[in-house]
C-alpha positions as a printed Julia matrix, in Angstrom:
269×3 Matrix{Float64}:
   6.0     1.38   24.85
   7.57   -0.89   22.21
   6.02   -4.33   21.65
   8.2    -7.4    22.35
   9.2    -9.16   19.06
   7.44  -12.37   18.17
   5.1   -12.23   21.15
   1.31  -11.76   21.48
   0.79  -11.71   25.18
  -2.77  -10.36   25.06
  -3.92  -12.76   22.38
  -4.75   -9.98   19.93
  -4.43  -12.2    16.89
  -7.08  -14.56   18.12
  -9.6   -11.7    17.68
  -8.44  -10.85   14.15
 -10.67  -12.21   11.41
  -8.96  -10.63    8.41
  -5.36   -9.85    7.65
  -4.66   -7.01    5.26
  -1.15   -7.8     3.99
   1.31   -5.52    2.33
   3.18   -7.35   -0.43
   6.71   -6.18   -1.26
   8.85   -6.82    1.79
   6.03   -8.49    3.72
   5.19  -11.71    1.9
   7.65  -11.6    -1.04
  10.71   -9.86   -2.47
  10.55   -9.7    -6.24
   9.13  -13.09   -7.2
  10.61  -14.89   -4.15
   8.36  -15.77   -1.14
   9.71  -14.51    2.18
  10.5   -17.63    4.24
   7.3   -19.05    5.75
   4.89  -16.67    4.0
   3.04  -19.46    2.23
   2.78  -21.34    5.5
   1.23  -18.3     7.1
  -1.39  -17.9     4.39
  -2.29  -21.62    4.77
  -2.49  -21.2     8.57
  -4.81  -18.19    8.19
  -7.14  -20.29    6.06
  -7.01  -23.23    8.46
  -8.01  -20.87   11.3
 -11.14  -19.9     9.35
  -9.92  -16.35    8.73
  -9.26  -14.52    5.51
  -6.56  -12.34    3.99
  -6.37   -9.6     1.35
  -3.37   -8.05   -0.18
  -3.19   -4.23    0.18
  -0.4    -2.57   -1.67
   0.65    0.97   -2.26
   2.52   -0.06   -5.42
   0.59    1.59   -8.22
   3.03    0.46  -10.95
   0.9    -2.67  -11.4
  -2.8    -3.31  -11.64
  -4.73   -5.99   -9.7
  -4.72   -8.46  -12.6
  -0.88   -8.27  -12.83
  -0.64   -9.1    -9.1
  -3.08  -12.07   -9.54
  -0.9   -13.38  -12.39
   2.36  -12.83  -10.48
   1.11  -14.67   -7.39
  -0.16  -17.4    -9.75
   3.36  -17.83  -11.14
   4.54  -18.11   -7.53
   2.02  -20.89   -6.86
  -0.87  -18.96   -5.12
  -4.27  -18.9    -6.83
  -6.41  -15.96   -5.67
  -9.14  -13.79   -7.12
  -9.17  -10.09   -8.03
 -11.32   -9.44   -4.95
  -8.26  -10.31   -2.75
  -6.11   -7.5    -4.23
  -6.57   -3.83   -3.22
  -4.1    -1.29   -4.75
  -3.52    2.42   -4.23
  -4.42    2.84   -7.9
  -7.92    1.52   -7.26
  -8.38    3.61   -4.19
  -7.21    6.7    -6.16
  -9.74    6.05   -8.89
 -12.42    5.86   -6.2
 -11.16    9.14   -4.67
 -11.15   10.89   -8.09
 -14.7     9.75   -8.87
 -15.92   11.08   -5.53
 -13.95   14.37   -5.34
 -13.21   15.24   -9.0
 -15.96   13.6   -11.02
 -15.45   13.97  -14.78
 -12.21   15.98  -14.49
  -9.47   15.59  -16.98
  -6.44   13.98  -15.31
  -2.68   14.1   -16.11
  -1.42   10.75  -14.86
   2.23   10.09  -14.26
   2.22    6.3   -14.23
   2.95    3.06  -16.02
   0.95    1.9   -19.05
  -0.89   -0.62  -16.71
  -2.02    2.16  -14.38
  -3.12    4.31  -17.34
  -5.17    1.43  -18.68
  -6.73    0.89  -15.24
  -7.79    4.57  -15.09
  -9.25    4.55  -18.63
 -11.17    1.29  -18.02
 -12.64    2.87  -14.9
 -13.84    5.84  -16.92
 -11.3     8.46  -15.84
 -10.44   10.92  -18.64
  -6.69   11.14  -19.16
  -5.32   14.32  -20.79
  -1.68   15.17  -21.32
  -2.3    18.65  -22.75
  -5.07   20.46  -20.75
  -5.63   18.47  -17.58
  -7.6    19.74  -14.58
  -5.97   17.41  -12.04
  -2.5    15.91  -11.69
  -2.06   12.39  -10.3
   1.43   11.0    -9.58
   1.95    7.28   -9.24
   4.95    4.95   -9.09
   6.08    5.33  -12.73
   8.81    2.88  -13.62
   8.59    4.05  -17.24
   9.61    7.57  -16.08
  11.37    9.82  -18.55
  12.87   13.28  -18.24
  10.14   14.6   -20.66
   7.47   13.25  -18.37
   9.11   14.92  -15.36
   9.23   18.23  -17.22
   5.53   17.95  -18.08
   4.31   17.03  -14.61
   6.39   19.8   -13.03
   4.87   22.31  -15.43
   1.29   21.31  -14.41
   2.11   21.24  -10.69
   3.79   24.67  -11.02
   0.63   26.02  -12.66
  -1.25   25.14   -9.48
  -3.46   22.36  -10.59
  -4.79   20.05   -7.83
  -1.96   17.56   -7.24
  -2.74   14.11   -5.94
  -0.56   10.97   -5.44
  -1.36    7.32   -5.19
   1.03    6.76   -2.32
   3.96    8.24   -0.41
   6.57    5.35   -0.27
  10.14    6.6    -0.9
  11.57    3.22   -1.88
  10.28   -0.04   -3.28
  12.06   -3.18   -1.93
  13.33   -5.69   -4.47
  15.44   -8.9    -4.34
  18.64   -6.9    -4.77
  17.84   -3.84   -2.63
  15.68   -0.76   -3.0
  14.54    1.29   -6.03
  13.11    4.87   -5.89
   9.3     4.89   -5.46
   6.59    7.58   -5.66
   7.93    9.54   -2.65
  11.2    10.03   -4.41
   9.29   11.39   -7.47
   7.45   13.76   -5.1
  10.88   15.06   -4.03
  12.03   15.64   -7.55
   8.77   17.54   -8.3
   9.11   19.59   -5.09
  12.67   20.57   -5.98
  11.47   22.0    -9.28
   7.85   23.1    -8.71
   8.07   23.72   -4.9
   4.99   21.66   -4.05
   4.31   18.34   -2.48
   1.04   16.52   -3.23
  -2.08   18.22   -1.91
  -3.42   14.75   -0.96
  -2.02   11.26   -0.89
  -4.58    8.38   -1.15
  -2.45    5.29   -0.28
  -1.29    4.07    3.09
  -1.28    5.59    5.68
  -4.19    7.71    4.45
  -7.63    6.94    5.72
  -8.88    6.98    2.18
  -7.39    3.65    1.13
  -8.21    2.15    4.61
 -11.88    3.12    4.3
 -11.87    1.8     0.75
 -10.35   -1.46    1.93
 -13.05   -1.98    4.6
 -15.72   -1.28    2.09
 -14.24   -3.43   -0.64
 -13.4    -6.4     1.61
 -16.56   -6.08    3.7
 -14.61   -6.19    6.9
 -14.77   -4.63   10.33
 -11.77   -2.42   11.06
 -11.65   -3.59   14.67
 -11.26   -7.23   13.52
  -8.74   -6.54   10.82
  -4.95   -6.34   11.12
  -2.8    -4.27    8.76
   0.48   -6.15    8.39
   3.51   -4.63    6.69
   7.21   -3.86    6.78
   7.03   -0.1     6.87
   6.23    2.12    9.88
   5.27    5.28    8.07
   2.81    3.61    5.65
   1.64    0.14    6.71
   1.83    0.39   10.49
   0.65    4.0    10.56
  -2.27    3.0     8.27
  -3.34    0.49   10.9
  -2.92    2.27   14.16
  -4.3     5.57   12.89
  -7.41    4.19   11.29
  -8.85    1.76   13.79
  -7.04   -1.39   12.66
  -4.44   -3.46   14.53
  -1.03   -2.34   13.16
   1.55   -5.12   12.85
   5.13   -4.59   11.81
   7.17   -7.43   10.27
  10.95   -7.01   10.22
  11.37   -8.76    6.78
  11.53   -5.61    4.7
  12.33   -1.91    5.22
  11.98   -1.11    8.94
  14.15   -2.47   11.78
  13.92   -2.17   15.51
  16.04    1.01   15.47
  13.38    2.57   13.26
  10.73    1.51   15.8
  12.62    3.15   18.64
  12.99    6.41   16.75
   9.46    6.51   15.28
   6.39    8.22   16.72
   4.35    5.37   15.14
   4.35    2.39   17.48
   3.13   -1.0    16.22
   0.55   -2.95   18.26
   2.58   -6.09   17.57
   6.07   -6.8    16.05
   7.14  -10.04   14.34
  10.35  -11.13   12.68
   8.25  -12.22    9.74
   4.62  -13.32    9.04
   5.73  -16.91    9.73
   6.24  -16.03   13.43
   2.56  -15.07   13.73
   1.35  -18.64   13.0
   1.37  -19.97   16.61
  -0.84  -17.08   17.73
  -3.61  -17.48   15.13
C-alpha cells in the first residue's frame, strides 16, 4: 500500500524523537536550502526533538559539511553529522584491522582515513575501498580495476548512482562501481552506506538514539527509505530530490510516510 502524500493519519511523527536527515536533495541542493527546510529544522527543535544529518556522500568529511551549513546560516556541531566515510572507517577497523587500504576517494576522504589510523597504500594494498571520488582520473580507474581484478576484498562507502546538484545530477559512487564492473567483472563485496545496516547501526550508536523512535528522511527509495524500513527505523520519502511517485509505485521499497518536502512535515510534529 502506498502512503498518501503529505498526510500522517496515524500520528507517526508525534512518536519520533530524532530525525536522521539525508542532505543532498532532502534539505538542500548545492548551497541552496530546499524551500522550508530551515523552518522544518526550527520546528523540530521547538518540538523538543533532535536531528542529525546522515549522508552517503563520501566526497566530503564532516568538518566540510559543518562549514558548508555554517555558510548557509546553520550552526551545528560535528556530532550532528554522520557520513558513509565515517561508517566505513568503523567497518574497516572492526573487520579489517591494520590492513593496508587502497582508497579511491577525494583528498578530504583520504585525510579522514589517515587521521583515523587507517593505513593507505597505493602499491601493495590488502583491501580496496571505493568512495565518491570527484577527483577521479583515468589512471586512478586503471589502478583500482587492477586491484579489484586481482581479487582483493572490495568495499564501497555507498551505492548511490547519482548525486543531485542545483543544475541536475552528477555520477556518484554507483556509477564508478559500474565502470569497475565493466572492466574487472566485480561489484563491491560489501557496501557500508545506506541502505546497509552497517551505517544505520553506526548512526544509532553515534547519536545515542533508539531506532524505533528515529525517522530516516530522504529523497531516494533505494538508499534513504530502504535504510529506514529495513533496519527498524521509520522510513520517510520526500519528493524534493531524486524519487517521484512513479518510482514509489514501481519500487518494492514502500515508505512509511511520503511528503512533498520536509516543510510539509511541520504540522505533524
